[in-house]
C-alpha cells in the first residue's frame, strides 16, 4: 500500500471527480451533432484566432452560463468575459502543443478512466451515461472533455513538473528552517519587527484548495469545507507546512507553499488584506476565496525591511547547527482486513462482507485480529492484519485519509483503494522523530510544491506569448441562439 507516484495521484484525483464536469456539459456544444457546414464558422462568430484554431463567442457564452449557474460571486460582465476568453485561449494552446508533441490518450485508457469515475460514484456505466444525458449533452462529448483534460494534465506534467530542479543546498536550508521552528518551541524564530509606519517584509505560507471556476456548486462547497477544516487545524500546535503536505498527500490537487519574505506590495492584494493585522506565527482569521479556489494563510514572520539586505536573511550560525532529527511527525499503528479486487467478487459483495465484519467487531461478538487472520487476503493476515507504525505518505491516499479520521480503537466503514476493499482499525498513535532520509524526502516534496506554482504560471505566460493570437470580437454575445 505504498504511495503511487505523484503524477498518477494527481491524475486520479483530477479524473475521479469527473462528474464535476457534468454541469458544464449542459452548456457544452454537442460535438456529435456538428454538421460539416457548421465547422466553417462565419468570422462574426469567432472571438479569437488561436494559431490554427479559434475560440468562438458561443464557447465564451456557454462557459459564462455555467459559472452563473454555480451562484458564486463573479466580476462584472466585461471582466468576466475577458477572463473566460483568456482561459479558453490557454486551453486551446495547450491542446494544440500537446498534439504536436504527440501527447495522446488511447481509447483503452479513456475507457478505464471512465470506468473508475463510474465506480467512484457507485454508478454502472449505463447509469453514468443516463446521468450525462440529463445534462443535455452526449456521452461522446463527455469522453472528449475527459480526453482533453487528461492530455492537458500529461502535457503539463512533462513540461512543468518534470523540469523543476531542486538542489541539495535547498533541501538542507529547508530542513534547517523547520528545525529552527522546532527549537523555538514549535514557533518560528522571530525577526526584529518593524516600527509602526516603517516598511516591513512578511513571510506568508498558504495551503491552497483549488475550486475550478467551472466546477459545480457541490464541488465548490466541498473545497470550502476542506479549507475551513484545515484552518481550524492550523490554529493548533502543528507545523503549518507539514499540515499542507499531509493534505496534499490525501488530495494531490491541494498545494502548499512558503511564499518567502515579501513587501506588502508584492503580496496578492487578497492575501495582504487577510493578514494585514495578523501577527507572526498566527493564521488568518478566515479562509480567503479567490477565483481559483480557497486559501488558508499563516504569517510565519514579520520583520523590518533593512535597506540593502538580501531577499532571504541568513540565520545565525548557532541556529543552523540544530540536529535534523528534531522534526516530529504523527505515526499511526493500525490493522486492516483486505479483500482483494478479483473476478467473481463485486464491489457490492466486498462492501457487504466487510460491513458484516465491522458490525461484529462493534457489537464485540468477534475480535478484529481474529477476523483478519481468517479472512484478510494479504501478508499481514498472519499478524492479525497489523500494518506496523506508519507515518504521513507511507500509505496510499484513500487508506491514509480514512485511517486519519478514526479515533483509537474505532473501526472504519469499508474503504476502497487500488488494492481492493479494506476494513481499518486504529490501535495507537504516537509522535516520532522523522529520519534524515524521510526529512529530505519531505523537504523535496515541499520545495517542489513551492516552486510549482511559479513555474506553472511562467510556463502559461510563455505559451501565451509565443502563440499567434488575434482577438476579433469577444465583447458581444453570439449572434444566434443556441
PDB file of N, CA and C in Angstrom, residues 45-138:
ATOM      1  N   UNK A  45     -18.722  34.987 -35.772  1.00  0.00           N
ATOM      2  CA  UNK A  45     -18.913  34.113 -34.622  1.00  0.00           C
ATOM      3  C   UNK A  45     -17.630  33.749 -33.917  1.00  0.00           C
ATOM      4  N   UNK A  46     -16.495  34.185 -34.448  1.00  0.00           N
ATOM      5  CA  UNK A  46     -15.200  33.850 -33.864  1.00  0.00           C
ATOM      6  C   UNK A  46     -14.747  34.976 -32.945  1.00  0.00           C
ATOM      7  N   UNK A  47     -14.427  34.627 -31.697  1.00  0.00           N
ATOM      8  CA  UNK A  47     -13.956  35.622 -30.745  1.00  0.00           C
ATOM      9  C   UNK A  47     -12.454  35.836 -30.866  1.00  0.00           C
ATOM     10  N   UNK A  48     -11.715  34.744 -31.139  1.00  0.00           N
ATOM     11  CA  UNK A  48     -10.255  34.844 -31.235  1.00  0.00           C
ATOM     12  C   UNK A  48      -9.720  33.710 -32.096  1.00  0.00           C
ATOM     13  N   UNK A  49      -8.726  34.045 -32.905  1.00  0.00           N
ATOM     14  CA  UNK A  49      -7.999  33.033 -33.669  1.00  0.00           C
ATOM     15  C   UNK A  49      -6.763  32.658 -32.856  1.00  0.00           C
ATOM     16  N   UNK A  50      -6.604  31.351 -32.613  1.00  0.00           N
ATOM     17  CA  UNK A  50      -5.505  30.854 -31.782  1.00  0.00           C
ATOM     18  C   UNK A  50      -4.669  29.901 -32.624  1.00  0.00           C
ATOM     19  N   UNK A  51      -3.501  30.379 -33.084  1.00  0.00           N
ATOM     20  CA  UNK A  51      -2.673  29.609 -34.009  1.00  0.00           C
ATOM     21  C   UNK A  51      -3.529  29.164 -35.192  1.00  0.00           C
ATOM     22  N   UNK A  52      -3.729  27.870 -35.374  1.00  0.00           N
ATOM     23  CA  UNK A  52      -4.541  27.370 -36.482  1.00  0.00           C
ATOM     24  C   UNK A  52      -5.967  27.053 -36.057  1.00  0.00           C
ATOM     25  N   UNK A  53      -6.325  27.375 -34.801  1.00  0.00           N
ATOM     26  CA  UNK A  53      -7.677  27.128 -34.316  1.00  0.00           C
ATOM     27  C   UNK A  53      -8.364  28.419 -33.946  1.00  0.00           C
ATOM     28  N   UNK A  54      -9.444  28.306 -33.201  1.00  0.00           N
ATOM     29  CA  UNK A  54     -10.200  29.502 -32.843  1.00  0.00           C
ATOM     30  C   UNK A  54     -11.021  29.245 -31.589  1.00  0.00           C
ATOM     31  N   UNK A  55     -11.428  30.345 -30.948  1.00  0.00           N
ATOM     32  CA  UNK A  55     -12.383  30.319 -29.843  1.00  0.00           C
ATOM     33  C   UNK A  55     -13.604  31.082 -30.310  1.00  0.00           C
ATOM     34  N   UNK A  56     -14.769  30.481 -30.182  1.00  0.00           N
ATOM     35  CA  UNK A  56     -15.988  31.153 -30.634  1.00  0.00           C
ATOM     36  C   UNK A  56     -16.629  31.925 -29.485  1.00  0.00           C
ATOM     37  N   UNK A  57     -17.436  32.913 -29.870  1.00  0.00           N
ATOM     38  CA  UNK A  57     -18.169  33.659 -28.864  1.00  0.00           C
ATOM     39  C   UNK A  57     -19.197  32.773 -28.167  1.00  0.00           C
ATOM     40  N   UNK A  58     -19.661  31.763 -28.878  1.00  0.00           N
ATOM     41  CA  UNK A  58     -20.602  30.813 -28.270  1.00  0.00           C
ATOM     42  C   UNK A  58     -19.935  30.023 -27.149  1.00  0.00           C
ATOM     43  N   UNK A  59     -18.670  29.666 -27.340  1.00  0.00           N
ATOM     44  CA  UNK A  59     -17.943  28.963 -26.275  1.00  0.00           C
ATOM     45  C   UNK A  59     -17.825  29.842 -25.036  1.00  0.00           C
ATOM     46  N   UNK A  60     -17.580  31.128 -25.240  1.00  0.00           N
ATOM     47  CA  UNK A  60     -17.495  32.055 -24.106  1.00  0.00           C
ATOM     48  C   UNK A  60     -18.843  32.138 -23.403  1.00  0.00           C
ATOM     49  N   UNK A  61     -19.911  32.277 -24.205  1.00  0.00           N
ATOM     50  CA  UNK A  61     -21.258  32.356 -23.628  1.00  0.00           C
ATOM     51  C   UNK A  61     -21.562  31.137 -22.778  1.00  0.00           C
ATOM     52  N   UNK A  62     -21.255  29.956 -23.306  1.00  0.00           N
ATOM     53  CA  UNK A  62     -21.573  28.717 -22.594  1.00  0.00           C
ATOM     54  C   UNK A  62     -20.801  28.615 -21.286  1.00  0.00           C
ATOM     55  N   UNK A  63     -19.534  29.010 -21.310  1.00  0.00           N
ATOM     56  CA  UNK A  63     -18.726  28.947 -20.097  1.00  0.00           C
ATOM     57  C   UNK A  63     -19.257  29.936 -19.056  1.00  0.00           C
ATOM     58  N   UNK A  64     -19.667  31.111 -19.482  1.00  0.00           N
ATOM     59  CA  UNK A  64     -20.211  32.108 -18.550  1.00  0.00           C
ATOM     60  C   UNK A  64     -21.511  31.616 -17.938  1.00  0.00           C
ATOM     61  N   UNK A  65     -22.374  31.009 -18.749  1.00  0.00           N
ATOM     62  CA  UNK A  65     -23.633  30.472 -18.219  1.00  0.00           C
ATOM     63  C   UNK A  65     -23.355  29.427 -17.151  1.00  0.00           C
ATOM     64  N   UNK A  66     -22.360  28.565 -17.403  1.00  0.00           N
ATOM     65  CA  UNK A  66     -22.002  27.539 -16.420  1.00  0.00           C
ATOM     66  C   UNK A  66     -21.554  28.177 -15.111  1.00  0.00           C
ATOM     67  N   UNK A  67     -20.764  29.245 -15.194  1.00  0.00           N
ATOM     68  CA  UNK A  67     -20.305  29.935 -13.994  1.00  0.00           C
ATOM     69  C   UNK A  67     -21.474  30.572 -13.245  1.00  0.00           C
ATOM     70  N   UNK A  68     -22.393  31.183 -13.984  1.00  0.00           N
ATOM     71  CA  UNK A  68     -23.537  31.828 -13.355  1.00  0.00           C
ATOM     72  C   UNK A  68     -24.444  30.815 -12.666  1.00  0.00           C
ATOM     73  N   UNK A  69     -24.531  29.619 -13.204  1.00  0.00           N
ATOM     74  CA  UNK A  69     -25.346  28.567 -12.613  1.00  0.00           C
ATOM     75  C   UNK A  69     -24.838  28.153 -11.234  1.00  0.00           C
ATOM     76  N   UNK A  70     -23.533  28.357 -11.006  1.00  0.00           N
ATOM     77  CA  UNK A  70     -22.954  27.962  -9.727  1.00  0.00           C
ATOM     78  C   UNK A  70     -23.331  28.915  -8.601  1.00  0.00           C
ATOM     79  N   UNK A  71     -23.751  30.120  -8.950  1.00  0.00           N
ATOM     80  CA  UNK A  71     -24.239  31.053  -7.942  1.00  0.00           C
ATOM     81  C   UNK A  71     -23.182  31.791  -7.156  1.00  0.00           C
ATOM     82  N   UNK A  72     -21.901  31.610  -7.486  1.00  0.00           N
ATOM     83  CA  UNK A  72     -20.845  32.312  -6.770  1.00  0.00           C
ATOM     84  C   UNK A  72     -20.735  33.764  -7.199  1.00  0.00           C
ATOM     85  N   UNK A  73     -19.930  34.529  -6.449  1.00  0.00           N
ATOM     86  CA  UNK A  73     -19.721  35.930  -6.786  1.00  0.00           C
ATOM     87  C   UNK A  73     -18.805  36.029  -7.997  1.00  0.00           C
ATOM     88  N   UNK A  74     -19.227  36.771  -9.002  1.00  0.00           N
ATOM     89  CA  UNK A  74     -18.471  36.910 -10.240  1.00  0.00           C
ATOM     90  C   UNK A  74     -18.122  38.377 -10.481  1.00  0.00           C
ATOM     91  N   UNK A  75     -17.053  38.637 -11.217  1.00  0.00           N
ATOM     92  CA  UNK A  75     -16.729  40.027 -11.560  1.00  0.00           C
ATOM     93  C   UNK A  75     -17.764  40.595 -12.529  1.00  0.00           C
ATOM     94  N   UNK A  76     -17.621  41.869 -12.859  1.00  0.00           N
ATOM     95  CA  UNK A  76     -18.568  42.477 -13.792  1.00  0.00           C
ATOM     96  C   UNK A  76     -18.487  41.780 -15.145  1.00  0.00           C
ATOM     97  N   UNK A  77     -19.495  41.978 -15.957  1.00  0.00           N
ATOM     98  CA  UNK A  77     -19.646  41.217 -17.199  1.00  0.00           C
ATOM     99  C   UNK A  77     -18.439  41.345 -18.119  1.00  0.00           C
ATOM    100  N   UNK A  78     -17.904  42.550 -18.259  1.00  0.00           N
ATOM    101  CA  UNK A  78     -16.774  42.752 -19.170  1.00  0.00           C
ATOM    102  C   UNK A  78     -15.529  42.018 -18.672  1.00  0.00           C
ATOM    103  N   UNK A  79     -15.250  42.137 -17.381  1.00  0.00           N
ATOM    104  CA  UNK A  79     -14.075  41.465 -16.823  1.00  0.00           C
ATOM    105  C   UNK A  79     -14.228  39.955 -16.869  1.00  0.00           C
ATOM    106  N   UNK A  80     -15.434  39.464 -16.592  1.00  0.00           N
ATOM    107  CA  UNK A  80     -15.684  38.023 -16.636  1.00  0.00           C
ATOM    108  C   UNK A  80     -15.479  37.486 -18.040  1.00  0.00           C
ATOM    109  N   UNK A  81     -15.986  38.214 -19.022  1.00  0.00           N
ATOM    110  CA  UNK A  81     -15.864  37.752 -20.409  1.00  0.00           C
ATOM    111  C   UNK A  81     -14.387  37.699 -20.825  1.00  0.00           C
ATOM    112  N   UNK A  82     -13.626  38.686 -20.403  1.00  0.00           N
ATOM    113  CA  UNK A  82     -12.197  38.713 -20.738  1.00  0.00           C
ATOM    114  C   UNK A  82     -11.457  37.551 -20.071  1.00  0.00           C
ATOM    115  N   UNK A  83     -11.784  37.280 -18.795  1.00  0.00           N
ATOM    116  CA  UNK A  83     -11.138  36.193 -18.070  1.00  0.00           C
ATOM    117  C   UNK A  83     -11.450  34.848 -18.704  1.00  0.00           C
ATOM    118  N   UNK A  84     -12.705  34.630 -19.052  1.00  0.00           N
ATOM    119  CA  UNK A  84     -13.114  33.360 -19.669  1.00  0.00           C
ATOM    120  C   UNK A  84     -12.427  33.182 -21.017  1.00  0.00           C
ATOM    121  N   UNK A  85     -12.346  34.250 -21.793  1.00  0.00           N
ATOM    122  CA  UNK A  85     -11.683  34.151 -23.094  1.00  0.00           C
ATOM    123  C   UNK A  85     -10.220  33.743 -22.926  1.00  0.00           C
ATOM    124  N   UNK A  86      -9.516  34.377 -21.996  1.00  0.00           N
ATOM    125  CA  UNK A  86      -8.105  34.042 -21.787  1.00  0.00           C
ATOM    126  C   UNK A  86      -7.941  32.586 -21.377  1.00  0.00           C
ATOM    127  N   UNK A  87      -8.843  32.100 -20.542  1.00  0.00           N
ATOM    128  CA  UNK A  87      -8.758  30.696 -20.121  1.00  0.00           C
ATOM    129  C   UNK A  87      -8.954  29.761 -21.305  1.00  0.00           C
ATOM    130  N   UNK A  88      -9.936  30.065 -22.142  1.00  0.00           N
ATOM    131  CA  UNK A  88     -10.195  29.231 -23.322  1.00  0.00           C
ATOM    132  C   UNK A  88      -9.012  29.272 -24.295  1.00  0.00           C
ATOM    133  N   UNK A  89      -8.405  30.440 -24.426  1.00  0.00           N
ATOM    134  CA  UNK A  89      -7.237  30.560 -25.306  1.00  0.00           C
ATOM    135  C   UNK A  89      -6.110  29.663 -24.800  1.00  0.00           C
ATOM    136  N   UNK A  90      -5.845  29.707 -23.495  1.00  0.00           N
ATOM    137  CA  UNK A  90      -4.779  28.884 -22.929  1.00  0.00           C
ATOM    138  C   UNK A  90      -5.073  27.399 -23.089  1.00  0.00           C
ATOM    139  N   UNK A  91      -6.328  27.015 -22.941  1.00  0.00           N
ATOM    140  CA  UNK A  91      -6.699  25.610 -23.134  1.00  0.00           C
ATOM    141  C   UNK A  91      -6.434  25.173 -24.575  1.00  0.00           C
ATOM    142  N   UNK A  92      -6.806  26.030 -25.510  1.00  0.00           N
ATOM    143  CA  UNK A  92      -6.585  25.702 -26.925  1.00  0.00           C
ATOM    144  C   UNK A  92      -5.094  25.552 -27.219  1.00  0.00           C
ATOM    145  N   UNK A  93      -4.292  26.486 -26.687  1.00  0.00           N
ATOM    146  CA  UNK A  93      -2.849  26.441 -26.949  1.00  0.00           C
ATOM    147  C   UNK A  93      -2.252  25.155 -26.396  1.00  0.00           C
ATOM    148  N   UNK A  94      -2.633  24.790 -25.173  1.00  0.00           N
ATOM    149  CA  UNK A  94      -2.079  23.583 -24.563  1.00  0.00           C
ATOM    150  C   UNK A  94      -2.458  22.331 -25.359  1.00  0.00           C
ATOM    151  N   UNK A  95      -3.696  22.256 -25.795  1.00  0.00           N
ATOM    152  CA  UNK A  95      -4.123  21.093 -26.575  1.00  0.00           C
ATOM    153  C   UNK A  95      -3.407  21.045 -27.922  1.00  0.00           C
ATOM    154  N   UNK A  96      -3.225  22.195 -28.556  1.00  0.00           N
ATOM    155  CA  UNK A  96      -2.520  22.231 -29.841  1.00  0.00           C
ATOM    156  C   UNK A  96      -1.064  21.789 -29.673  1.00  0.00           C
ATOM    157  N   UNK A  97      -0.394  22.327 -28.651  1.00  0.00           N
ATOM    158  CA  UNK A  97       1.005  21.966 -28.424  1.00  0.00           C
ATOM    159  C   UNK A  97       1.150  20.501 -28.028  1.00  0.00           C
ATOM    160  N   UNK A  98       0.214  20.014 -27.216  1.00  0.00           N
ATOM    161  CA  UNK A  98       0.262  18.610 -26.806  1.00  0.00           C
ATOM    162  C   UNK A  98       0.124  17.692 -28.013  1.00  0.00           C
ATOM    163  N   UNK A  99      -0.750  18.071 -28.939  1.00  0.00           N
ATOM    164  CA  UNK A  99      -0.919  17.263 -30.155  1.00  0.00           C
ATOM    165  C   UNK A  99       0.373  17.250 -30.975  1.00  0.00           C
ATOM    166  N   UNK A 100       1.003  18.420 -31.084  1.00  0.00           N
ATOM    167  CA  UNK A 100       2.263  18.486 -31.839  1.00  0.00           C
ATOM    168  C   UNK A 100       3.362  17.658 -31.187  1.00  0.00           C
ATOM    169  N   UNK A 101       3.323  17.559 -29.860  1.00  0.00           N
ATOM    170  CA  UNK A 101       4.339  16.808 -29.128  1.00  0.00           C
ATOM    171  C   UNK A 101       3.994  15.331 -29.004  1.00  0.00           C
ATOM    172  N   UNK A 102       2.865  14.934 -29.563  1.00  0.00           N
ATOM    173  CA  UNK A 102       2.490  13.521 -29.535  1.00  0.00           C
ATOM    174  C   UNK A 102       1.908  13.040 -28.224  1.00  0.00           C
ATOM    175  N   UNK A 103       1.385  13.955 -27.399  1.00  0.00           N
ATOM    176  CA  UNK A 103       0.746  13.553 -26.146  1.00  0.00           C
ATOM    177  C   UNK A 103      -0.677  13.103 -26.467  1.00  0.00           C
ATOM    178  N   UNK A 104      -0.971  11.856 -26.182  1.00  0.00           N
ATOM    179  CA  UNK A 104      -2.275  11.299 -26.533  1.00  0.00           C
ATOM    180  C   UNK A 104      -2.846  10.478 -25.382  1.00  0.00           C
ATOM    181  N   UNK A 105      -4.105  10.132 -25.513  1.00  0.00           N
ATOM    182  CA  UNK A 105      -4.780   9.216 -24.588  1.00  0.00           C
ATOM    183  C   UNK A 105      -5.501   8.184 -25.445  1.00  0.00           C
ATOM    184  N   UNK A 106      -5.154   6.928 -25.289  1.00  0.00           N
ATOM    185  CA  UNK A 106      -5.777   5.877 -26.099  1.00  0.00           C
ATOM    186  C   UNK A 106      -7.214   5.649 -25.650  1.00  0.00           C
ATOM    187  N   UNK A 107      -8.000   5.064 -26.518  1.00  0.00           N
ATOM    188  CA  UNK A 107      -9.387   4.742 -26.180  1.00  0.00           C
ATOM    189  C   UNK A 107      -9.459   3.782 -25.000  1.00  0.00           C
ATOM    190  N   UNK A 108      -8.499   2.859 -24.920  1.00  0.00           N
ATOM    191  CA  UNK A 108      -8.487   1.905 -23.817  1.00  0.00           C
ATOM    192  C   UNK A 108      -8.248   2.628 -22.492  1.00  0.00           C
ATOM    193  N   UNK A 109      -7.293   3.563 -22.480  1.00  0.00           N
ATOM    194  CA  UNK A 109      -7.024   4.334 -21.266  1.00  0.00           C
ATOM    195  C   UNK A 109      -8.247   5.151 -20.871  1.00  0.00           C
ATOM    196  N   UNK A 110      -8.893   5.755 -21.858  1.00  0.00           N
ATOM    197  CA  UNK A 110     -10.059   6.579 -21.574  1.00  0.00           C
ATOM    198  C   UNK A 110     -11.200   5.733 -21.018  1.00  0.00           C
ATOM    199  N   UNK A 111     -11.379   4.547 -21.566  1.00  0.00           N
ATOM    200  CA  UNK A 111     -12.415   3.648 -21.048  1.00  0.00           C
ATOM    201  C   UNK A 111     -12.153   3.300 -19.589  1.00  0.00           C
ATOM    202  N   UNK A 112     -10.884   3.067 -19.249  1.00  0.00           N
ATOM    203  CA  UNK A 112     -10.539   2.736 -17.869  1.00  0.00           C
ATOM    204  C   UNK A 112     -10.816   3.912 -16.937  1.00  0.00           C
ATOM    205  N   UNK A 113     -10.483   5.124 -17.393  1.00  0.00           N
ATOM    206  CA  UNK A 113     -10.733   6.308 -16.577  1.00  0.00           C
ATOM    207  C   UNK A 113     -12.224   6.492 -16.327  1.00  0.00           C
ATOM    208  N   UNK A 114     -13.015   6.330 -17.368  1.00  0.00           N
ATOM    209  CA  UNK A 114     -14.469   6.490 -17.221  1.00  0.00           C
ATOM    210  C   UNK A 114     -15.024   5.398 -16.312  1.00  0.00           C
ATOM    211  N   UNK A 115     -14.487   4.186 -16.433  1.00  0.00           N
ATOM    212  CA  UNK A 115     -14.909   3.113 -15.545  1.00  0.00           C
ATOM    213  C   UNK A 115     -14.606   3.444 -14.086  1.00  0.00           C
ATOM    214  N   UNK A 116     -13.433   4.067 -13.839  1.00  0.00           N
ATOM    215  CA  UNK A 116     -13.069   4.474 -12.483  1.00  0.00           C
ATOM    216  C   UNK A 116     -14.009   5.562 -11.955  1.00  0.00           C
ATOM    217  N   UNK A 117     -14.378   6.491 -12.840  1.00  0.00           N
ATOM    218  CA  UNK A 117     -15.308   7.557 -12.443  1.00  0.00           C
ATOM    219  C   UNK A 117     -16.641   6.961 -12.028  1.00  0.00           C
ATOM    220  N   UNK A 118     -17.153   6.035 -12.831  1.00  0.00           N
ATOM    221  CA  UNK A 118     -18.433   5.395 -12.513  1.00  0.00           C
ATOM    222  C   UNK A 118     -18.342   4.655 -11.179  1.00  0.00           C
ATOM    223  N   UNK A 119     -17.258   3.883 -10.982  1.00  0.00           N
ATOM    224  CA  UNK A 119     -17.109   3.112  -9.747  1.00  0.00           C
ATOM    225  C   UNK A 119     -16.977   4.032  -8.538  1.00  0.00           C
ATOM    226  N   UNK A 120     -16.216   5.123  -8.698  1.00  0.00           N
ATOM    227  CA  UNK A 120     -16.012   6.054  -7.599  1.00  0.00           C
ATOM    228  C   UNK A 120     -17.337   6.652  -7.142  1.00  0.00           C
ATOM    229  N   UNK A 121     -18.220   6.860  -8.083  1.00  0.00           N
ATOM    230  CA  UNK A 121     -19.521   7.456  -7.770  1.00  0.00           C
ATOM    231  C   UNK A 121     -20.617   6.405  -7.616  1.00  0.00           C
ATOM    232  N   UNK A 122     -20.191   5.114  -7.515  1.00  0.00           N
ATOM    233  CA  UNK A 122     -21.103   3.992  -7.297  1.00  0.00           C
ATOM    234  C   UNK A 122     -22.188   3.941  -8.365  1.00  0.00           C
ATOM    235  N   UNK A 123     -21.746   4.082  -9.615  1.00  0.00           N
ATOM    236  CA  UNK A 123     -22.645   4.003 -10.758  1.00  0.00           C
ATOM    237  C   UNK A 123     -22.139   2.931 -11.719  1.00  0.00           C
ATOM    238  N   UNK A 124     -23.050   2.300 -12.412  1.00  0.00           N
ATOM    239  CA  UNK A 124     -22.648   1.466 -13.533  1.00  0.00           C
ATOM    240  C   UNK A 124     -22.388   2.374 -14.720  1.00  0.00           C
ATOM    241  N   UNK A 125     -21.760   1.836 -15.772  1.00  0.00           N
ATOM    242  CA  UNK A 125     -21.506   2.653 -16.954  1.00  0.00           C
ATOM    243  C   UNK A 125     -22.819   3.125 -17.563  1.00  0.00           C
ATOM    244  N   UNK A 126     -23.822   2.262 -17.578  1.00  0.00           N
ATOM    245  CA  UNK A 126     -25.129   2.640 -18.128  1.00  0.00           C
ATOM    246  C   UNK A 126     -25.745   3.778 -17.327  1.00  0.00           C
ATOM    247  N   UNK A 127     -25.603   3.719 -15.984  1.00  0.00           N
ATOM    248  CA  UNK A 127     -26.156   4.785 -15.139  1.00  0.00           C
ATOM    249  C   UNK A 127     -25.410   6.089 -15.342  1.00  0.00           C
ATOM    250  N   UNK A 128     -24.098   5.991 -15.551  1.00  0.00           N
ATOM    251  CA  UNK A 128     -23.318   7.201 -15.830  1.00  0.00           C
ATOM    252  C   UNK A 128     -23.784   7.850 -17.125  1.00  0.00           C
ATOM    253  N   UNK A 129     -24.038   7.048 -18.153  1.00  0.00           N
ATOM    254  CA  UNK A 129     -24.497   7.590 -19.434  1.00  0.00           C
ATOM    255  C   UNK A 129     -25.845   8.288 -19.273  1.00  0.00           C
ATOM    256  N   UNK A 130     -26.703   7.716 -18.445  1.00  0.00           N
ATOM    257  CA  UNK A 130     -28.007   8.347 -18.201  1.00  0.00           C
ATOM    258  C   UNK A 130     -27.813   9.693 -17.511  1.00  0.00           C
ATOM    259  N   UNK A 131     -26.898   9.736 -16.536  1.00  0.00           N
ATOM    260  CA  UNK A 131     -26.640  10.983 -15.813  1.00  0.00           C
ATOM    261  C   UNK A 131     -26.096  12.049 -16.754  1.00  0.00           C
ATOM    262  N   UNK A 132     -25.235  11.625 -17.678  1.00  0.00           N
ATOM    263  CA  UNK A 132     -24.694  12.567 -18.659  1.00  0.00           C
ATOM    264  C   UNK A 132     -25.817  13.098 -19.551  1.00  0.00           C
ATOM    265  N   UNK A 133     -26.701  12.203 -19.958  1.00  0.00           N
ATOM    266  CA  UNK A 133     -27.801  12.597 -20.850  1.00  0.00           C
ATOM    267  C   UNK A 133     -28.707  13.635 -20.190  1.00  0.00           C
ATOM    268  N   UNK A 134     -28.861  13.566 -18.853  1.00  0.00           N
ATOM    269  CA  UNK A 134     -29.737  14.524 -18.170  1.00  0.00           C
ATOM    270  C   UNK A 134     -29.187  15.946 -18.224  1.00  0.00           C
ATOM    271  N   UNK A 135     -27.896  16.094 -18.539  1.00  0.00           N
ATOM    272  CA  UNK A 135     -27.314  17.431 -18.636  1.00  0.00           C
ATOM    273  C   UNK A 135     -27.597  18.073 -19.989  1.00  0.00           C
ATOM    274  N   UNK A 136     -28.155  17.288 -20.927  1.00  0.00           N
ATOM    275  CA  UNK A 136     -28.425  17.818 -22.249  1.00  0.00           C
ATOM    276  C   UNK A 136     -27.299  17.602 -23.230  1.00  0.00           C
ATOM    277  N   UNK A 137     -26.265  16.872 -22.832  1.00  0.00           N
ATOM    278  CA  UNK A 137     -25.153  16.605 -23.724  1.00  0.00           C
ATOM    279  C   UNK A 137     -25.141  15.124 -24.084  1.00  0.00           C
ATOM    280  N   UNK A 138     -24.017  14.643 -24.577  1.00  0.00           N
ATOM    281  CA  UNK A 138     -23.918  13.262 -25.019  1.00  0.00           C
ATOM    282  C   UNK A 138     -22.700  12.596 -24.393  1.00  0.00           C
TER     283      UNK A 138
END
